[in-house]
Amino acid sequence: MVVQALAFYLFATVAVLSATAVVTVRNPVHSVLLLILTFFNAAGLFVLLGAEFLAMLLVVVYVGAVAVLFLFVVMMLDINFVEMRQGFLNYLPIGILIAVVLFVELALVGAGWTLTDEAVAVLAQPTPAGLTNVEALGQLIYTDYAYIFQAAGLVLLVAMIGAIVLTLRHREGVRRQKISEQVKRTRADTLEVKKVPVGRGI
């Protein structure tokens, strides 16, 4: 129990500090790297809770895909961060107002939160006897929360289609791949055989 407590405080402290540094550091690349560190520590907390499957999902999905994507986008885009910081003070009052509203909402939720007897029984036994984490999670998602799970999938589908529509812009001077023309082209349209005399170029 002492080792588990030390591991919990270590993971929790590093996660909180790295998450705070994500929004405070000036370099966006460092911010993404600190976000990856935050995800790793959150995965460690899931392992301590006995949810190895969620920890694996957090590492594979968020660290292996989302955070790496953020890192490549930040490194590939030529963003003038000095120009972006020039208007920081103009949006500071709105940002403070939004932060205060969110803090009040979190305080209200925390003040009204109570622990029922059923929740205590669930905490005493995280997974049913004889079932692994994956089996228990699958039974819970696809039985009690099946419709909510499908609705979440539809929301993600709409978000993906919206991202494609927003980025699909036809601009002049930009060459695009046309699959239909590539499929229907013939050999005569693609190849041209020329006889090159000896000692001369084309």
PDB file of N, CA and C in Angstrom, residues 62-166:
ATOM      1  N   TYR A  62      -4.285   8.812 -27.497  1.00  0.00           N
ATOM      2  CA  TYR A  62      -3.938  10.209 -27.253  1.00  0.00           C
ATOM      3  C   TYR A  62      -2.452  10.487 -27.478  1.00  0.00           C
ATOM      4  N   VAL A  63      -1.596   9.649 -26.917  1.00  0.00           N
ATOM      5  CA  VAL A  63      -0.161   9.874 -27.081  1.00  0.00           C
ATOM      6  C   VAL A  63       0.294   9.470 -28.478  1.00  0.00           C
ATOM      7  N   GLY A  64      -0.154   8.312 -28.935  1.00  0.00           N
ATOM      8  CA  GLY A  64       0.323   7.812 -30.212  1.00  0.00           C
ATOM      9  C   GLY A  64      -0.291   8.467 -31.421  1.00  0.00           C
ATOM     10  N   ALA A  65      -1.431   9.124 -31.276  1.00  0.00           N
ATOM     11  CA  ALA A  65      -2.099   9.708 -32.446  1.00  0.00           C
ATOM     12  C   ALA A  65      -2.346  11.197 -32.273  1.00  0.00           C
ATOM     13  N   VAL A  66      -3.114  11.569 -31.272  1.00  0.00           N
ATOM     14  CA  VAL A  66      -3.544  12.962 -31.148  1.00  0.00           C
ATOM     15  C   VAL A  66      -2.381  13.882 -30.833  1.00  0.00           C
ATOM     16  N   ALA A  67      -1.603  13.543 -29.795  1.00  0.00           N
ATOM     17  CA  ALA A  67      -0.503  14.423 -29.395  1.00  0.00           C
ATOM     18  C   ALA A  67       0.582  14.495 -30.466  1.00  0.00           C
ATOM     19  N   VAL A  68       0.881  13.366 -31.106  1.00  0.00           N
ATOM     20  CA  VAL A  68       1.863  13.378 -32.186  1.00  0.00           C
ATOM     21  C   VAL A  68       1.356  14.209 -33.364  1.00  0.00           C
ATOM     22  N   LEU A  69       0.052  14.127 -33.638  1.00  0.00           N
ATOM     23  CA  LEU A  69      -0.531  14.955 -34.691  1.00  0.00           C
ATOM     24  C   LEU A  69      -0.402  16.430 -34.350  1.00  0.00           C
ATOM     25  N   PHE A  70      -0.690  16.789 -33.103  1.00  0.00           N
ATOM     26  CA  PHE A  70      -0.514  18.176 -32.672  1.00  0.00           C
ATOM     27  C   PHE A  70       0.930  18.623 -32.869  1.00  0.00           C
ATOM     28  N   LEU A  71       1.870  17.749 -32.517  1.00  0.00           N
ATOM     29  CA  LEU A  71       3.285  18.099 -32.632  1.00  0.00           C
ATOM     30  C   LEU A  71       3.684  18.337 -34.078  1.00  0.00           C
ATOM     31  N   PHE A  72       3.233  17.466 -34.998  1.00  0.00           N
ATOM     32  CA  PHE A  72       3.563  17.650 -36.406  1.00  0.00           C
ATOM     33  C   PHE A  72       2.910  18.908 -36.970  1.00  0.00           C
ATOM     34  N   VAL A  73       1.678  19.184 -36.576  1.00  0.00           N
ATOM     35  CA  VAL A  73       0.994  20.385 -37.069  1.00  0.00           C
ATOM     36  C   VAL A  73       1.707  21.639 -36.593  1.00  0.00           C
ATOM     37  N   VAL A  74       2.098  21.660 -35.324  1.00  0.00           N
ATOM     38  CA  VAL A  74       2.780  22.839 -34.792  1.00  0.00           C
ATOM     39  C   VAL A  74       4.132  23.032 -35.458  1.00  0.00           C
ATOM     40  N   MET A  75       4.838  21.939 -35.712  1.00  0.00           N
ATOM     41  CA  MET A  75       6.170  22.049 -36.302  1.00  0.00           C
ATOM     42  C   MET A  75       6.123  22.351 -37.794  1.00  0.00           C
ATOM     43  N   MET A  76       5.055  21.919 -38.490  1.00  0.00           N
ATOM     44  CA  MET A  76       4.978  22.127 -39.935  1.00  0.00           C
ATOM     45  C   MET A  76       4.391  23.483 -40.308  1.00  0.00           C
ATOM     46  N   LEU A  77       3.482  24.016 -39.493  1.00  0.00           N
ATOM     47  CA  LEU A  77       2.871  25.296 -39.821  1.00  0.00           C
ATOM     48  C   LEU A  77       3.807  26.435 -39.470  1.00  0.00           C
ATOM     49  N   ASP A  78       3.889  27.380 -40.366  1.00  0.00           N
ATOM     50  CA  ASP A  78       4.727  28.560 -40.137  1.00  0.00           C
ATOM     51  C   ASP A  78       3.874  29.640 -39.481  1.00  0.00           C
ATOM     52  N   ILE A  79       3.759  29.558 -38.158  1.00  0.00           N
ATOM     53  CA  ILE A  79       2.905  30.471 -37.410  1.00  0.00           C
ATOM     54  C   ILE A  79       3.776  31.535 -36.744  1.00  0.00           C
ATOM     55  N   ASN A  80       3.386  32.770 -36.917  1.00  0.00           N
ATOM     56  CA  ASN A  80       4.105  33.869 -36.276  1.00  0.00           C
ATOM     57  C   ASN A  80       3.529  34.073 -34.877  1.00  0.00           C
ATOM     58  N   PHE A  81       4.147  33.422 -33.894  1.00  0.00           N
ATOM     59  CA  PHE A  81       3.626  33.484 -32.532  1.00  0.00           C
ATOM     60  C   PHE A  81       3.860  34.841 -31.888  1.00  0.00           C
ATOM     61  N   VAL A  82       4.867  35.572 -32.360  1.00  0.00           N
ATOM     62  CA  VAL A  82       5.093  36.913 -31.819  1.00  0.00           C
ATOM     63  C   VAL A  82       3.921  37.820 -32.169  1.00  0.00           C
ATOM     64  N   GLU A  83       3.437  37.703 -33.392  1.00  0.00           N
ATOM     65  CA  GLU A  83       2.286  38.512 -33.802  1.00  0.00           C
ATOM     66  C   GLU A  83       1.016  38.092 -33.066  1.00  0.00           C
ATOM     67  N   MET A  84       0.888  36.785 -32.776  1.00  0.00           N
ATOM     68  CA  MET A  84      -0.293  36.323 -32.049  1.00  0.00           C
ATOM     69  C   MET A  84      -0.307  36.831 -30.609  1.00  0.00           C
ATOM     70  N   ARG A  85       0.869  36.939 -29.990  1.00  0.00           N
ATOM     71  CA  ARG A  85       0.925  37.393 -28.603  1.00  0.00           C
ATOM     72  C   ARG A  85       0.709  38.893 -28.459  1.00  0.00           C
ATOM     73  N   GLN A  86       0.801  39.629 -29.556  1.00  0.00           N
ATOM     74  CA  GLN A  86       0.634  41.072 -29.460  1.00  0.00           C
ATOM     75  C   GLN A  86      -0.783  41.457 -29.035  1.00  0.00           C
ATOM     76  N   GLY A  87      -1.783  40.687 -29.434  1.00  0.00           N
ATOM     77  CA  GLY A  87      -3.160  40.984 -29.063  1.00  0.00           C
ATOM     78  C   GLY A  87      -3.635  40.230 -27.839  1.00  0.00           C
ATOM     79  N   PHE A  88      -2.684  39.732 -27.025  1.00  0.00           N
ATOM     80  CA  PHE A  88      -3.066  38.942 -25.849  1.00  0.00           C
ATOM     81  C   PHE A  88      -3.804  39.790 -24.827  1.00  0.00           C
ATOM     82  N   LEU A  89      -3.325  41.002 -24.592  1.00  0.00           N
ATOM     83  CA  LEU A  89      -3.946  41.853 -23.579  1.00  0.00           C
ATOM     84  C   LEU A  89      -5.355  42.280 -23.978  1.00  0.00           C
ATOM     85  N   ASN A  90      -5.650  42.317 -25.271  1.00  0.00           N
ATOM     86  CA  ASN A  90      -6.991  42.701 -25.698  1.00  0.00           C
ATOM     87  C   ASN A  90      -8.040  41.663 -25.297  1.00  0.00           C
ATOM     88  N   TYR A  91      -7.645  40.391 -25.288  1.00  0.00           N
ATOM     89  CA  TYR A  91      -8.582  39.319 -24.944  1.00  0.00           C
ATOM     90  C   TYR A  91      -8.452  38.876 -23.487  1.00  0.00           C
ATOM     91  N   LEU A  92      -7.585  39.513 -22.723  1.00  0.00           N
ATOM     92  CA  LEU A  92      -7.387  39.111 -21.333  1.00  0.00           C
ATOM     93  C   LEU A  92      -8.647  39.269 -20.479  1.00  0.00           C
ATOM     94  N   PRO A  93      -9.399  40.379 -20.559  1.00  0.00           N
ATOM     95  CA  PRO A  93     -10.629  40.465 -19.732  1.00  0.00           C
ATOM     96  C   PRO A  93     -11.654  39.380 -20.044  1.00  0.00           C
ATOM     97  N   ILE A  94     -11.825  39.071 -21.346  1.00  0.00           N
ATOM     98  CA  ILE A  94     -12.780  38.010 -21.712  1.00  0.00           C
ATOM     99  C   ILE A  94     -12.305  36.662 -21.192  1.00  0.00           C
ATOM    100  N   GLY A  95     -10.995  36.428 -21.286  1.00  0.00           N
ATOM    101  CA  GLY A  95     -10.459  35.172 -20.781  1.00  0.00           C
ATOM    102  C   GLY A  95     -10.619  35.026 -19.279  1.00  0.00           C
ATOM    103  N   ILE A  96     -10.410  36.119 -18.549  1.00  0.00           N
ATOM    104  CA  ILE A  96     -10.593  36.071 -17.099  1.00  0.00           C
ATOM    105  C   ILE A  96     -12.059  35.820 -16.754  1.00  0.00           C
ATOM    106  N   LEU A  97     -12.964  36.458 -17.494  1.00  0.00           N
ATOM    107  CA  LEU A  97     -14.394  36.247 -17.244  1.00  0.00           C
ATOM    108  C   LEU A  97     -14.794  34.795 -17.477  1.00  0.00           C
ATOM    109  N   ILE A  98     -14.328  34.211 -18.567  1.00  0.00           N
ATOM    110  CA  ILE A  98     -14.642  32.815 -18.859  1.00  0.00           C
ATOM    111  C   ILE A  98     -14.044  31.895 -17.794  1.00  0.00           C
ATOM    112  N   ALA A  99     -12.826  32.192 -17.351  1.00  0.00           N
ATOM    113  CA  ALA A  99     -12.184  31.381 -16.315  1.00  0.00           C
ATOM    114  C   ALA A  99     -12.966  31.443 -15.003  1.00  0.00           C
ATOM    115  N   VAL A 100     -13.461  32.623 -14.642  1.00  0.00           N
ATOM    116  CA  VAL A 100     -14.243  32.764 -13.418  1.00  0.00           C
ATOM    117  C   VAL A 100     -15.550  31.972 -13.511  1.00  0.00           C
ATOM    118  N   VAL A 101     -16.216  32.052 -14.677  1.00  0.00           N
ATOM    119  CA  VAL A 101     -17.459  31.312 -14.864  1.00  0.00           C
ATOM    120  C   VAL A 101     -17.226  29.804 -14.748  1.00  0.00           C
ATOM    121  N   LEU A 102     -16.164  29.309 -15.384  1.00  0.00           N
ATOM    122  CA  LEU A 102     -15.861  27.881 -15.300  1.00  0.00           C
ATOM    123  C   LEU A 102     -15.512  27.467 -13.872  1.00  0.00           C
ATOM    124  N   PHE A 103     -14.786  28.321 -13.156  1.00  0.00           N
ATOM    125  CA  PHE A 103     -14.434  27.999 -11.771  1.00  0.00           C
ATOM    126  C   PHE A 103     -15.682  27.936 -10.892  1.00  0.00           C
ATOM    127  N   VAL A 104     -16.614  28.859 -11.099  1.00  0.00           N
ATOM    128  CA  VAL A 104     -17.853  28.844 -10.325  1.00  0.00           C
ATOM    129  C   VAL A 104     -18.667  27.592 -10.637  1.00  0.00           C
ATOM    130  N   GLU A 105     -18.727  27.209 -11.911  1.00  0.00           N
ATOM    131  CA  GLU A 105     -19.469  25.996 -12.274  1.00  0.00           C
ATOM    132  C   GLU A 105     -18.846  24.755 -11.642  1.00  0.00           C
ATOM    133  N   LEU A 106     -17.517  24.671 -11.684  1.00  0.00           N
ATOM    134  CA  LEU A 106     -16.858  23.526 -11.050  1.00  0.00           C
ATOM    135  C   LEU A 106     -17.082  23.517  -9.536  1.00  0.00           C
ATOM    136  N   ALA A 107     -17.077  24.699  -8.932  1.00  0.00           N
ATOM    137  CA  ALA A 107     -17.325  24.770  -7.491  1.00  0.00           C
ATOM    138  C   ALA A 107     -18.739  24.316  -7.148  1.00  0.00           C
ATOM    139  N   LEU A 108     -19.729  24.699  -7.975  1.00  0.00           N
ATOM    140  CA  LEU A 108     -21.104  24.272  -7.733  1.00  0.00           C
ATOM    141  C   LEU A 108     -21.264  22.766  -7.895  1.00  0.00           C
ATOM    142  N   VAL A 109     -20.597  22.217  -8.907  1.00  0.00           N
ATOM    143  CA  VAL A 109     -20.662  20.764  -9.102  1.00  0.00           C
ATOM    144  C   VAL A 109     -20.003  20.036  -7.945  1.00  0.00           C
ATOM    145  N   GLY A 110     -18.846  20.528  -7.507  1.00  0.00           N
ATOM    146  CA  GLY A 110     -18.164  19.887  -6.386  1.00  0.00           C
ATOM    147  C   GLY A 110     -18.924  19.999  -5.080  1.00  0.00           C
ATOM    148  N   ALA A 111     -19.618  21.126  -4.877  1.00  0.00           N
ATOM    149  CA  ALA A 111     -20.373  21.298  -3.636  1.00  0.00           C
ATOM    150  C   ALA A 111     -21.597  20.391  -3.588  1.00  0.00           C
ATOM    151  N   GLY A 112     -22.195  20.115  -4.742  1.00  0.00           N
ATOM    152  CA  GLY A 112     -23.386  19.267  -4.765  1.00  0.00           C
ATOM    153  C   GLY A 112     -23.108  17.802  -4.969  1.00  0.00           C
ATOM    154  N   TRP A 113     -21.820  17.420  -5.015  1.00  0.00           N
ATOM    155  CA  TRP A 113     -21.463  16.030  -5.262  1.00  0.00           C
ATOM    156  C   TRP A 113     -21.494  15.244  -3.959  1.00  0.00           C
ATOM    157  N   THR A 114     -22.147  14.097  -4.003  1.00  0.00           N
ATOM    158  CA  THR A 114     -22.221  13.222  -2.836  1.00  0.00           C
ATOM    159  C   THR A 114     -21.896  11.792  -3.255  1.00  0.00           C
ATOM    160  N   LEU A 115     -21.457  11.005  -2.304  1.00  0.00           N
ATOM    161  CA  LEU A 115     -21.091   9.611  -2.539  1.00  0.00           C
ATOM    162  C   LEU A 115     -22.171   8.718  -1.950  1.00  0.00           C
ATOM    163  N   THR A 116     -22.884   7.994  -2.812  1.00  0.00           N
ATOM    164  CA  THR A 116     -23.963   7.128  -2.359  1.00  0.00           C
ATOM    165  C   THR A 116     -23.421   5.773  -1.920  1.00  0.00           C
ATOM    166  N   ASP A 117     -24.285   4.998  -1.302  1.00  0.00           N
ATOM    167  CA  ASP A 117     -23.888   3.661  -0.856  1.00  0.00           C
ATOM    168  C   ASP A 117     -23.595   2.746  -2.035  1.00  0.00           C
ATOM    169  N   GLU A 118     -24.351   2.924  -3.148  1.00  0.00           N
ATOM    170  CA  GLU A 118     -24.089   2.103  -4.332  1.00  0.00           C
ATOM    171  C   GLU A 118     -22.709   2.387  -4.893  1.00  0.00           C
ATOM    172  N   ALA A 119     -22.298   3.660  -4.877  1.00  0.00           N
ATOM    173  CA  ALA A 119     -20.979   4.003  -5.391  1.00  0.00           C
ATOM    174  C   ALA A 119     -19.873   3.403  -4.535  1.00  0.00           C
ATOM    175  N   VAL A 120     -20.086   3.364  -3.228  1.00  0.00           N
ATOM    176  CA  VAL A 120     -19.094   2.742  -2.343  1.00  0.00           C
ATOM    177  C   VAL A 120     -18.956   1.266  -2.646  1.00  0.00           C
ATOM    178  N   ALA A 121     -20.083   0.602  -2.928  1.00  0.00           N
ATOM    179  CA  ALA A 121     -20.020  -0.826  -3.263  1.00  0.00           C
ATOM    180  C   ALA A 121     -19.289  -1.052  -4.586  1.00  0.00           C
ATOM    181  N   VAL A 122     -19.478  -0.156  -5.538  1.00  0.00           N
ATOM    182  CA  VAL A 122     -18.783  -0.294  -6.819  1.00  0.00           C
ATOM    183  C   VAL A 122     -17.294  -0.076  -6.652  1.00  0.00           C
ATOM    184  N   LEU A 123     -16.913   0.910  -5.813  1.00  0.00           N
ATOM    185  CA  LEU A 123     -15.504   1.152  -5.579  1.00  0.00           C
ATOM    186  C   LEU A 123     -14.834  -0.025  -4.887  1.00  0.00           C
ATOM    187  N   ALA A 124     -15.585  -0.723  -4.044  1.00  0.00           N
ATOM    188  CA  ALA A 124     -15.009  -1.865  -3.344  1.00  0.00           C
ATOM    189  C   ALA A 124     -14.718  -3.008  -4.308  1.00  0.00           C
ATOM    190  N   GLN A 125     -15.475  -3.098  -5.405  1.00  0.00           N
ATOM    191  CA  GLN A 125     -15.274  -4.147  -6.394  1.00  0.00           C
ATOM    192  C   GLN A 125     -15.346  -3.516  -7.783  1.00  0.00           C
ATOM    193  N   PRO A 126     -14.195  -3.043  -8.326  1.00  0.00           N
ATOM    194  CA  PRO A 126     -14.202  -2.329  -9.607  1.00  0.00           C
ATOM    195  C   PRO A 126     -14.772  -3.142 -10.756  1.00  0.00           C
ATOM    196  N   THR A 127     -14.468  -4.422 -10.826  1.00  0.00           N
ATOM    197  CA  THR A 127     -14.967  -5.283 -11.896  1.00  0.00           C
ATOM    198  C   THR A 127     -15.672  -6.482 -11.276  1.00  0.00           C
ATOM    199  N   PRO A 128     -16.706  -6.988 -11.942  1.00  0.00           N
ATOM    200  CA  PRO A 128     -17.385  -8.188 -11.416  1.00  0.00           C
ATOM    201  C   PRO A 128     -16.431  -9.366 -11.333  1.00  0.00           C
ATOM    202  N   ALA A 129     -16.738 -10.250 -10.455  1.00  0.00           N
ATOM    203  CA  ALA A 129     -15.882 -11.416 -10.252  1.00  0.00           C
ATOM    204  C   ALA A 129     -15.866 -12.288 -11.507  1.00  0.00           C
ATOM    205  N   GLY A 130     -14.692 -12.705 -11.906  1.00  0.00           N
ATOM    206  CA  GLY A 130     -14.558 -13.572 -13.059  1.00  0.00           C
ATOM    207  C   GLY A 130     -14.501 -12.859 -14.395  1.00  0.00           C
ATOM    208  N   LEU A 131     -14.501 -11.535 -14.402  1.00  0.00           N
ATOM    209  CA  LEU A 131     -14.449 -10.763 -15.647  1.00  0.00           C
ATOM    210  C   LEU A 131     -13.217  -9.881 -15.649  1.00  0.00           C
ATOM    211  N   THR A 132     -12.646  -9.722 -16.824  1.00  0.00           N
ATOM    212  CA  THR A 132     -11.524  -8.804 -16.977  1.00  0.00           C
ATOM    213  C   THR A 132     -12.046  -7.385 -17.185  1.00  0.00           C
ATOM    214  N   ASN A 133     -11.126  -6.432 -17.227  1.00  0.00           N
ATOM    215  CA  ASN A 133     -11.527  -5.046 -17.437  1.00  0.00           C
ATOM    216  C   ASN A 133     -12.187  -4.838 -18.793  1.00  0.00           C
ATOM    217  N   VAL A 134     -11.650  -5.504 -19.807  1.00  0.00           N
ATOM    218  CA  VAL A 134     -12.190  -5.336 -21.159  1.00  0.00           C
ATOM    219  C   VAL A 134     -13.601  -5.903 -21.239  1.00  0.00           C
ATOM    220  N   GLU A 135     -13.816  -7.084 -20.655  1.00  0.00           N
ATOM    221  CA  GLU A 135     -15.148  -7.696 -20.681  1.00  0.00           C
ATOM    222  C   GLU A 135     -16.157  -6.866 -19.900  1.00  0.00           C
ATOM    223  N   ALA A 136     -15.769  -6.378 -18.728  1.00  0.00           N
ATOM    224  CA  ALA A 136     -16.682  -5.564 -17.930  1.00  0.00           C
ATOM    225  C   ALA A 136     -17.012  -4.252 -18.634  1.00  0.00           C
ATOM    226  N   LEU A 137     -16.014  -3.624 -19.247  1.00  0.00           N
ATOM    227  CA  LEU A 137     -16.256  -2.377 -19.969  1.00  0.00           C
ATOM    228  C   LEU A 137     -17.139  -2.607 -21.183  1.00  0.00           C
ATOM    229  N   GLY A 138     -16.914  -3.713 -21.903  1.00  0.00           N
ATOM    230  CA  GLY A 138     -17.750  -4.011 -23.066  1.00  0.00           C
ATOM    231  C   GLY A 138     -19.197  -4.281 -22.686  1.00  0.00           C
ATOM    232  N   GLN A 139     -19.418  -5.033 -21.615  1.00  0.00           N
ATOM    233  CA  GLN A 139     -20.786  -5.294 -21.173  1.00  0.00           C
ATOM    234  C   GLN A 139     -21.489  -4.011 -20.733  1.00  0.00           C
ATOM    235  N   LEU A 140     -20.748  -3.112 -20.103  1.00  0.00           N
ATOM    236  CA  LEU A 140     -21.347  -1.863 -19.634  1.00  0.00           C
ATOM    237  C   LEU A 140     -21.684  -0.934 -20.796  1.00  0.00           C
ATOM    238  N   ILE A 141     -20.777  -0.826 -21.752  1.00  0.00           N
ATOM    239  CA  ILE A 141     -20.993   0.107 -22.868  1.00  0.00           C
ATOM    240  C   ILE A 141     -22.093  -0.386 -23.798  1.00  0.00           C
ATOM    241  N   TYR A 142     -22.071  -1.666 -24.127  1.00  0.00           N
ATOM    242  CA  TYR A 142     -22.987  -2.188 -25.136  1.00  0.00           C
ATOM    243  C   TYR A 142     -24.313  -2.677 -24.557  1.00  0.00           C
ATOM    244  N   THR A 143     -24.541  -2.456 -23.263  1.00  0.00           N
ATOM    245  CA  THR A 143     -25.843  -2.795 -22.674  1.00  0.00           C
ATOM    246  C   THR A 143     -26.521  -1.552 -22.103  1.00  0.00           C
ATOM    247  N   ASP A 144     -25.955  -1.001 -21.032  1.00  0.00           N
ATOM    248  CA  ASP A 144     -26.586   0.146 -20.369  1.00  0.00           C
ATOM    249  C   ASP A 144     -26.412   1.446 -21.148  1.00  0.00           C
ATOM    250  N   TYR A 145     -25.275   1.591 -21.828  1.00  0.00           N
ATOM    251  CA  TYR A 145     -24.968   2.856 -22.512  1.00  0.00           C
ATOM    252  C   TYR A 145     -24.823   2.653 -24.020  1.00  0.00           C
ATOM    253  N   ALA A 146     -25.580   1.727 -24.587  1.00  0.00           N
ATOM    254  CA  ALA A 146     -25.446   1.431 -26.016  1.00  0.00           C
ATOM    255  C   ALA A 146     -25.866   2.626 -26.876  1.00  0.00           C
ATOM    256  N   TYR A 147     -26.998   3.246 -26.554  1.00  0.00           N
ATOM    257  CA  TYR A 147     -27.483   4.369 -27.362  1.00  0.00           C
ATOM    258  C   TYR A 147     -26.581   5.594 -27.216  1.00  0.00           C
ATOM    259  N   ILE A 148     -26.089   5.827 -26.008  1.00  0.00           N
ATOM    260  CA  ILE A 148     -25.171   6.951 -25.809  1.00  0.00           C
ATOM    261  C   ILE A 148     -23.863   6.722 -26.563  1.00  0.00           C
ATOM    262  N   PHE A 149     -23.416   5.465 -26.585  1.00  0.00           N
ATOM    263  CA  PHE A 149     -22.192   5.132 -27.309  1.00  0.00           C
ATOM    264  C   PHE A 149     -22.367   5.356 -28.811  1.00  0.00           C
ATOM    265  N   GLN A 150     -23.510   4.954 -29.348  1.00  0.00           N
ATOM    266  CA  GLN A 150     -23.780   5.185 -30.763  1.00  0.00           C
ATOM    267  C   GLN A 150     -23.913   6.676 -31.067  1.00  0.00           C
ATOM    268  N   ALA A 151     -24.543   7.430 -30.160  1.00  0.00           N
ATOM    269  CA  ALA A 151     -24.667   8.872 -30.357  1.00  0.00           C
ATOM    270  C   ALA A 151     -23.297   9.543 -30.367  1.00  0.00           C
ATOM    271  N   ALA A 152     -22.399   9.095 -29.503  1.00  0.00           N
ATOM    272  CA  ALA A 152     -21.040   9.645 -29.501  1.00  0.00           C
ATOM    273  C   ALA A 152     -20.326   9.344 -30.813  1.00  0.00           C
ATOM    274  N   GLY A 153     -20.545   8.155 -31.358  1.00  0.00           N
ATOM    275  CA  GLY A 153     -19.963   7.834 -32.659  1.00  0.00           C
ATOM    276  C   GLY A 153     -20.496   8.720 -33.772  1.00  0.00           C
ATOM    277  N   LEU A 154     -21.803   9.021 -33.734  1.00  0.00           N
ATOM    278  CA  LEU A 154     -22.386   9.925 -34.733  1.00  0.00           C
ATOM    279  C   LEU A 154     -21.819  11.339 -34.602  1.00  0.00           C
ATOM    280  N   VAL A 155     -21.613  11.785 -33.380  1.00  0.00           N
ATOM    281  CA  VAL A 155     -21.025  13.118 -33.179  1.00  0.00           C
ATOM    282  C   VAL A 155     -19.620  13.179 -33.754  1.00  0.00           C
ATOM    283  N   LEU A 156     -18.832  12.138 -33.520  1.00  0.00           N
ATOM    284  CA  LEU A 156     -17.488  12.093 -34.085  1.00  0.00           C
ATOM    285  C   LEU A 156     -17.516  12.028 -35.607  1.00  0.00           C
ATOM    286  N   LEU A 157     -18.480  11.299 -36.164  1.00  0.00           N
ATOM    287  CA  LEU A 157     -18.611  11.238 -37.617  1.00  0.00           C
ATOM    288  C   LEU A 157     -18.944  12.603 -38.201  1.00  0.00           C
ATOM    289  N   VAL A 158     -19.872  13.321 -37.572  1.00  0.00           N
ATOM    290  CA  VAL A 158     -20.230  14.661 -38.037  1.00  0.00           C
ATOM    291  C   VAL A 158     -19.034  15.601 -37.923  1.00  0.00           C
ATOM    292  N   ALA A 159     -18.277  15.489 -36.839  1.00  0.00           N
ATOM    293  CA  ALA A 159     -17.095  16.335 -36.673  1.00  0.00           C
ATOM    294  C   ALA A 159     -16.049  16.043 -37.749  1.00  0.00           C
ATOM    295  N   MET A 160     -15.875  14.776 -38.106  1.00  0.00           N
ATOM    296  CA  MET A 160     -14.912  14.419 -39.133  1.00  0.00           C
ATOM    297  C   MET A 160     -15.337  14.957 -40.494  1.00  0.00           C
ATOM    298  N   ILE A 161     -16.638  14.812 -40.814  1.00  0.00           N
ATOM    299  CA  ILE A 161     -17.134  15.337 -42.087  1.00  0.00           C
ATOM    300  C   ILE A 161     -17.022  16.858 -42.117  1.00  0.00           C
ATOM    301  N   GLY A 162     -17.312  17.516 -40.994  1.00  0.00           N
ATOM    302  CA  GLY A 162     -17.183  18.969 -40.931  1.00  0.00           C
ATOM    303  C   GLY A 162     -15.753  19.431 -41.131  1.00  0.00           C
ATOM    304  N   ALA A 163     -14.786  18.707 -40.563  1.00  0.00           N
ATOM    305  CA  ALA A 163     -13.380  19.069 -40.763  1.00  0.00           C
ATOM    306  C   ALA A 163     -12.972  18.922 -42.220  1.00  0.00           C
ATOM    307  N   ILE A 164     -13.478  17.868 -42.884  1.00  0.00           N
ATOM    308  CA  ILE A 164     -13.153  17.685 -44.303  1.00  0.00           C
ATOM    309  C   ILE A 164     -13.773  18.794 -45.140  1.00  0.00           C
ATOM    310  N   VAL A 165     -15.020  19.156 -44.849  1.00  0.00           N
ATOM    311  CA  VAL A 165     -15.692  20.210 -45.613  1.00  0.00           C
ATOM    312  C   VAL A 165     -15.002  21.554 -45.422  1.00  0.00           C
ATOM    313  N   LEU A 166     -14.568  21.845 -44.206  1.00  0.00           N
ATOM    314  CA  LEU A 166     -13.922  23.132 -43.942  1.00  0.00           C
ATOM    315  C   LEU A 166     -12.566  23.250 -44.621  1.00  0.00           C
TER     316      LEU A 166
END
